[in-house]
């Protein structure tokens, strides 16, 4: 009887720890997305620090390493946009290391491969000559992600944004970007991931799809896509303050 009670107590303790961990992950995810929606670097760094603390408390390190790398990707992308390459490089190196660890632990995690491909792309943006090494690595990582889960919303989002920034002669272009981003927004509408799993990018998908239309000269379609993005995330600063004003200028 005593042994049974002990086993029940241990099971209850494990369940409570799991629930507490899930709660912390969800809270940190919300903090990250608030920082992304209306860019706040300090909030992003704070959320990243929370994930670093959670890494010491979980056995599923692949998922927490993914989230830290996701923060690294956001921070490095912002650093590149404001020409702070040195700061961006530090986040890129850390993010690549974490995703490689996550993939080693869980090799079938498609989103990890896709984000790794994007971080390789950021590495090339800092040092273009590194494309001879990181270009093929990025291509292989994205190919693996698409093979593992071709209907994943974030895999197609990152695939589309990669094509958007890659000239046709190097395997990218607007048509490929449009196809991938259309698949992305369709997948977002249908997905229902577990609360602790990645769910970012829905409004962003419409932002990029609108940008494809805008680049192709179709301002009406661009407006429709950007308005859909704002319906999903009314506070999205990228769409509201950077993309929509392009319509007025045109």
Tab-separated table of C-alpha atoms in Angstrom:
chain	number	residue	atom	x	y	z
A	1	UNK	CA	0.000	0.000	0.000
A	2	UNK	CA	2.799	2.376	0.944
A	3	UNK	CA	4.563	1.610	-2.328
A	4	UNK	CA	1.379	2.366	-4.304
A	5	UNK	CA	0.942	5.699	-2.526
A	6	UNK	CA	4.575	6.588	-3.241
A	7	UNK	CA	4.143	5.751	-6.917
A	8	UNK	CA	1.007	7.910	-7.097
A	9	UNK	CA	2.790	10.806	-5.417
A	10	UNK	CA	5.708	10.527	-7.821
A	11	UNK	CA	3.344	10.443	-10.795
A	12	UNK	CA	1.467	13.480	-9.488
A	13	UNK	CA	4.734	15.342	-8.928
A	14	UNK	CA	5.857	14.599	-12.503
A	15	UNK	CA	2.499	15.749	-13.855
A	16	UNK	CA	2.658	19.014	-11.916
A	17	UNK	CA	6.202	19.672	-13.147
A	18	UNK	CA	5.063	19.047	-16.717
A	19	UNK	CA	2.089	21.382	-16.351
A	20	UNK	CA	4.274	24.073	-14.800
A	21	UNK	CA	6.821	23.762	-17.616
A	22	UNK	CA	4.068	24.009	-20.236
A	23	UNK	CA	2.720	27.120	-18.522
A	24	UNK	CA	6.157	28.794	-18.570
A	25	UNK	CA	6.701	27.897	-22.238
A	26	UNK	CA	3.331	29.355	-23.213
A	27	UNK	CA	4.014	32.555	-21.262
A	28	UNK	CA	7.439	32.941	-22.883
A	29	UNK	CA	5.935	32.328	-26.324
A	30	UNK	CA	3.390	35.086	-25.719
A	31	UNK	CA	6.179	37.450	-24.687
A	32	UNK	CA	8.104	36.660	-27.853
A	33	UNK	CA	5.126	37.293	-30.114
A	34	UNK	CA	4.317	40.577	-28.374
A	35	UNK	CA	7.903	41.657	-29.061
A	36	UNK	CA	7.611	40.593	-32.713
A	37	UNK	CA	4.218	42.204	-33.350
A	38	UNK	CA	5.399	45.677	-32.427
A	39	UNK	CA	9.148	45.181	-32.403
A	40	UNK	CA	10.684	45.487	-28.956
A	41	UNK	CA	14.249	44.226	-28.690
A	42	UNK	CA	14.337	44.379	-24.893
A	43	UNK	CA	11.215	42.213	-24.579
A	44	UNK	CA	12.687	39.749	-27.050
A	45	UNK	CA	15.895	39.497	-25.034
A	46	UNK	CA	13.863	39.018	-21.839
A	47	UNK	CA	11.838	36.227	-23.443
A	48	UNK	CA	15.033	34.602	-24.672
A	49	UNK	CA	16.414	34.701	-21.122
A	50	UNK	CA	13.283	32.939	-19.858
A	51	UNK	CA	13.798	30.135	-22.373
A	52	UNK	CA	17.441	29.829	-21.343
A	53	UNK	CA	16.319	29.278	-17.743
A	54	UNK	CA	13.723	26.733	-18.855
A	55	UNK	CA	16.413	24.818	-20.733
A	56	UNK	CA	17.945	23.811	-17.403
A	57	UNK	CA	14.625	22.425	-16.154
A	58	UNK	CA	13.425	20.228	-19.002
A	59	UNK	CA	14.301	16.923	-20.602
A	60	UNK	CA	12.914	18.085	-23.976
A	61	UNK	CA	15.821	20.384	-24.688
A	62	UNK	CA	15.203	20.280	-28.444
A	63	UNK	CA	12.024	22.345	-28.103
A	64	UNK	CA	13.539	24.988	-25.811
A	65	UNK	CA	16.661	25.211	-27.968
A	66	UNK	CA	14.347	25.783	-30.939
A	67	UNK	CA	12.659	28.696	-29.166
A	68	UNK	CA	15.986	30.253	-28.163
A	69	UNK	CA	17.142	29.923	-31.781
A	70	UNK	CA	13.868	31.479	-32.915
A	71	UNK	CA	14.642	34.491	-30.702
A	72	UNK	CA	18.172	34.515	-32.148
A	73	UNK	CA	16.719	34.520	-35.667
A	74	UNK	CA	14.438	37.468	-34.888
A	75	UNK	CA	17.224	39.399	-33.185
A	76	UNK	CA	19.735	38.730	-35.959
A	77	UNK	CA	17.230	39.654	-38.671
A	78	UNK	CA	16.558	42.960	-36.915
A	79	UNK	CA	20.274	43.597	-36.449
A	80	UNK	CA	20.838	43.053	-40.182
A	81	UNK	CA	18.017	45.469	-41.012
A	82	UNK	CA	19.749	48.262	-39.081
A	83	UNK	CA	23.276	47.376	-40.276
A	84	UNK	CA	24.527	46.002	-36.961
A	85	UNK	CA	26.224	42.979	-38.471
A	86	UNK	CA	28.523	42.269	-35.523
A	87	UNK	CA	25.636	41.938	-33.089
A	88	UNK	CA	23.635	39.961	-35.603
A	89	UNK	CA	26.478	37.505	-36.187
A	90	UNK	CA	26.603	36.561	-32.497
A	91	UNK	CA	22.904	35.649	-32.514
A	92	UNK	CA	23.271	33.746	-35.785
A	93	UNK	CA	26.136	31.625	-34.500
A	94	UNK	CA	24.274	30.851	-31.286
A	95	UNK	CA	21.047	30.047	-33.143
A	96	UNK	CA	22.782	27.698	-35.574
A	97	UNK	CA	24.480	25.837	-32.712
A	98	UNK	CA	21.184	25.444	-30.851
A	99	UNK	CA	19.247	24.247	-33.865
A	100	UNK	CA	21.927	21.747	-34.788
A	101	UNK	CA	21.650	20.392	-31.212
A	102	UNK	CA	17.848	20.345	-31.429
A	103	UNK	CA	17.933	18.464	-34.737
A	104	UNK	CA	20.450	15.962	-33.377
A	105	UNK	CA	18.017	15.260	-30.527
A	106	UNK	CA	14.916	15.275	-32.762
A	107	UNK	CA	15.904	14.802	-36.413
A	108	UNK	CA	12.308	14.631	-37.684
A	109	UNK	CA	11.454	18.162	-36.445
A	110	UNK	CA	10.783	19.879	-39.789
A	111	UNK	CA	10.474	23.371	-38.313
A	112	UNK	CA	13.947	23.094	-36.828
A	113	UNK	CA	15.442	22.343	-40.252
A	114	UNK	CA	13.520	25.224	-41.869
A	115	UNK	CA	14.609	27.766	-39.266
A	116	UNK	CA	18.181	26.510	-39.543
A	117	UNK	CA	18.027	27.135	-43.301
A	118	UNK	CA	16.917	30.706	-42.627
A	119	UNK	CA	19.707	31.302	-40.105
A	120	UNK	CA	22.219	30.028	-42.672
A	121	UNK	CA	20.704	32.627	-45.005
A	122	UNK	CA	21.292	35.349	-42.406
A	123	UNK	CA	24.884	34.162	-42.113
A	124	UNK	CA	25.321	34.650	-45.856
A	125	UNK	CA	23.779	38.132	-45.609
A	126	UNK	CA	26.537	39.153	-43.185
A	127	UNK	CA	29.387	37.582	-45.168
A	128	UNK	CA	28.382	37.005	-48.810
A	129	UNK	CA	31.494	34.957	-49.640
A	130	UNK	CA	30.305	32.472	-46.981
A	131	UNK	CA	27.519	31.558	-49.415
A	132	UNK	CA	29.893	29.010	-50.983
A	133	UNK	CA	29.663	27.079	-47.698
A	134	UNK	CA	26.341	28.082	-46.182
A	135	UNK	CA	24.323	28.258	-49.412
A	136	UNK	CA	24.326	24.480	-49.979
A	137	UNK	CA	23.794	23.882	-46.251
A	138	UNK	CA	20.756	26.167	-46.319
A	139	UNK	CA	19.385	24.416	-49.391
A	140	UNK	CA	19.805	20.977	-47.828
A	141	UNK	CA	18.172	22.078	-44.566
A	142	UNK	CA	15.143	23.511	-46.366
A	143	UNK	CA	14.887	20.454	-48.612
A	144	UNK	CA	14.868	18.235	-45.514
A	145	UNK	CA	12.160	20.372	-43.889
A	146	UNK	CA	9.956	20.194	-46.986
A	147	UNK	CA	10.457	16.433	-47.220
A	148	UNK	CA	9.579	15.918	-43.554
A	149	UNK	CA	6.499	18.172	-43.486
A	150	UNK	CA	5.569	19.879	-46.773
A	151	UNK	CA	2.228	21.115	-45.386
A	152	UNK	CA	3.722	22.863	-42.363
A	153	UNK	CA	2.785	26.556	-42.302
A	154	UNK	CA	6.099	27.863	-40.972
A	155	UNK	CA	8.161	25.607	-43.228
A	156	UNK	CA	6.382	27.037	-46.264
A	157	UNK	CA	6.601	30.575	-44.836
A	158	UNK	CA	10.383	30.341	-44.508
A	159	UNK	CA	10.604	28.600	-47.876
A	160	UNK	CA	8.638	31.465	-49.424
A	161	UNK	CA	10.655	34.239	-47.824
A	162	UNK	CA	13.855	32.505	-48.923
A	163	UNK	CA	12.595	32.413	-52.515
A	164	UNK	CA	11.554	36.072	-52.215
A	165	UNK	CA	15.128	37.100	-51.385
A	166	UNK	CA	16.824	34.729	-53.860
A	167	UNK	CA	17.212	35.663	-57.538
A	168	UNK	CA	15.652	33.235	-60.050
A	169	UNK	CA	19.093	32.264	-61.407
A	170	UNK	CA	19.954	30.947	-57.943
A	171	UNK	CA	16.732	28.981	-57.465
A	172	UNK	CA	14.398	31.660	-56.094
A	173	UNK	CA	12.093	34.276	-57.548
A	174	UNK	CA	8.630	35.737	-57.069
A	175	UNK	CA	6.683	32.866	-58.613
A	176	UNK	CA	8.240	30.313	-56.273
A	177	UNK	CA	7.761	32.691	-53.354
A	178	UNK	CA	4.081	33.208	-54.229
A	179	UNK	CA	3.414	29.464	-54.452
A	180	UNK	CA	5.087	28.726	-51.108
A	181	UNK	CA	3.432	31.650	-49.307
A	182	UNK	CA	-0.008	30.699	-50.611
A	183	UNK	CA	0.561	27.201	-49.230
A	184	UNK	CA	1.682	28.810	-45.972
A	185	UNK	CA	-1.425	30.927	-45.367
A	186	UNK	CA	-3.659	27.977	-46.286
A	187	UNK	CA	-1.808	25.809	-43.777
A	188	UNK	CA	-2.086	28.474	-41.066
A	189	UNK	CA	-5.868	28.538	-41.490
A	190	UNK	CA	-6.046	24.773	-40.953
A	191	UNK	CA	-3.476	24.189	-38.213
A	192	UNK	CA	-4.167	23.639	-34.529
A	193	UNK	CA	-0.827	22.887	-32.842
A	194	UNK	CA	-0.459	21.989	-29.175
A	195	UNK	CA	-0.141	25.074	-26.983
A	196	UNK	CA	3.583	24.571	-26.347
A	197	UNK	CA	4.459	24.036	-30.000
A	198	UNK	CA	5.390	26.769	-32.515
A	199	UNK	CA	2.407	28.718	-33.875
A	200	UNK	CA	4.010	31.986	-34.999
A	201	UNK	CA	3.830	33.590	-38.429
A	202	UNK	CA	0.180	33.727	-39.583
A	203	UNK	CA	-0.047	37.511	-40.061
A	204	UNK	CA	3.528	37.507	-41.327
A	205	UNK	CA	2.566	35.067	-44.073
A	206	UNK	CA	0.029	37.569	-45.408
A	207	UNK	CA	2.610	40.325	-45.054
A	208	UNK	CA	5.058	38.499	-47.297
A	209	UNK	CA	2.389	37.362	-49.753
A	210	UNK	CA	1.242	40.967	-50.068
A	211	UNK	CA	4.851	41.992	-50.652
A	212	UNK	CA	5.081	39.517	-53.541
A	213	UNK	CA	1.971	41.050	-55.115
A	214	UNK	CA	3.312	44.550	-54.527
A	215	UNK	CA	6.651	43.697	-56.134
A	216	UNK	CA	4.741	42.342	-59.124
A	217	UNK	CA	2.831	45.630	-59.478
A	218	UNK	CA	-0.526	44.464	-58.097
A	219	UNK	CA	-1.288	47.009	-55.378
A	220	UNK	CA	-4.901	45.864	-55.014
A	221	UNK	CA	-3.913	42.285	-54.162
A	222	UNK	CA	-1.154	43.574	-51.886
A	223	UNK	CA	-3.652	45.676	-49.935
A	224	UNK	CA	-6.003	42.698	-49.581
A	225	UNK	CA	-3.231	40.499	-48.195
A	226	UNK	CA	-1.957	43.151	-45.795
A	227	UNK	CA	-5.471	43.862	-44.537
A	228	UNK	CA	-5.928	40.139	-43.862
A	229	UNK	CA	-2.676	40.207	-41.912
A	230	UNK	CA	-3.963	43.076	-39.788
A	231	UNK	CA	-7.216	41.207	-39.147
A	232	UNK	CA	-5.121	38.446	-37.585
A	233	UNK	CA	-2.755	40.785	-35.730
A	234	UNK	CA	-4.097	44.371	-35.588
A	235	UNK	CA	-0.962	45.543	-33.750
A	236	UNK	CA	1.480	44.205	-36.326
A	237	UNK	CA	3.877	47.108	-36.730
A	238	UNK	CA	5.639	45.681	-39.779
A	239	UNK	CA	2.435	45.547	-41.837
A	240	UNK	CA	0.851	48.687	-40.429
A	241	UNK	CA	3.846	51.019	-40.388
A	242	UNK	CA	6.187	49.651	-43.062
A	243	UNK	CA	4.117	47.835	-45.681
A	244	UNK	CA	0.814	49.718	-45.853
A	245	UNK	CA	2.500	53.140	-46.349
A	246	UNK	CA	4.014	51.776	-49.579
A	247	UNK	CA	0.534	51.864	-51.106
A	248	UNK	CA	0.200	55.581	-50.456
A	249	UNK	CA	3.649	56.272	-51.917
A	250	UNK	CA	2.855	54.286	-55.055
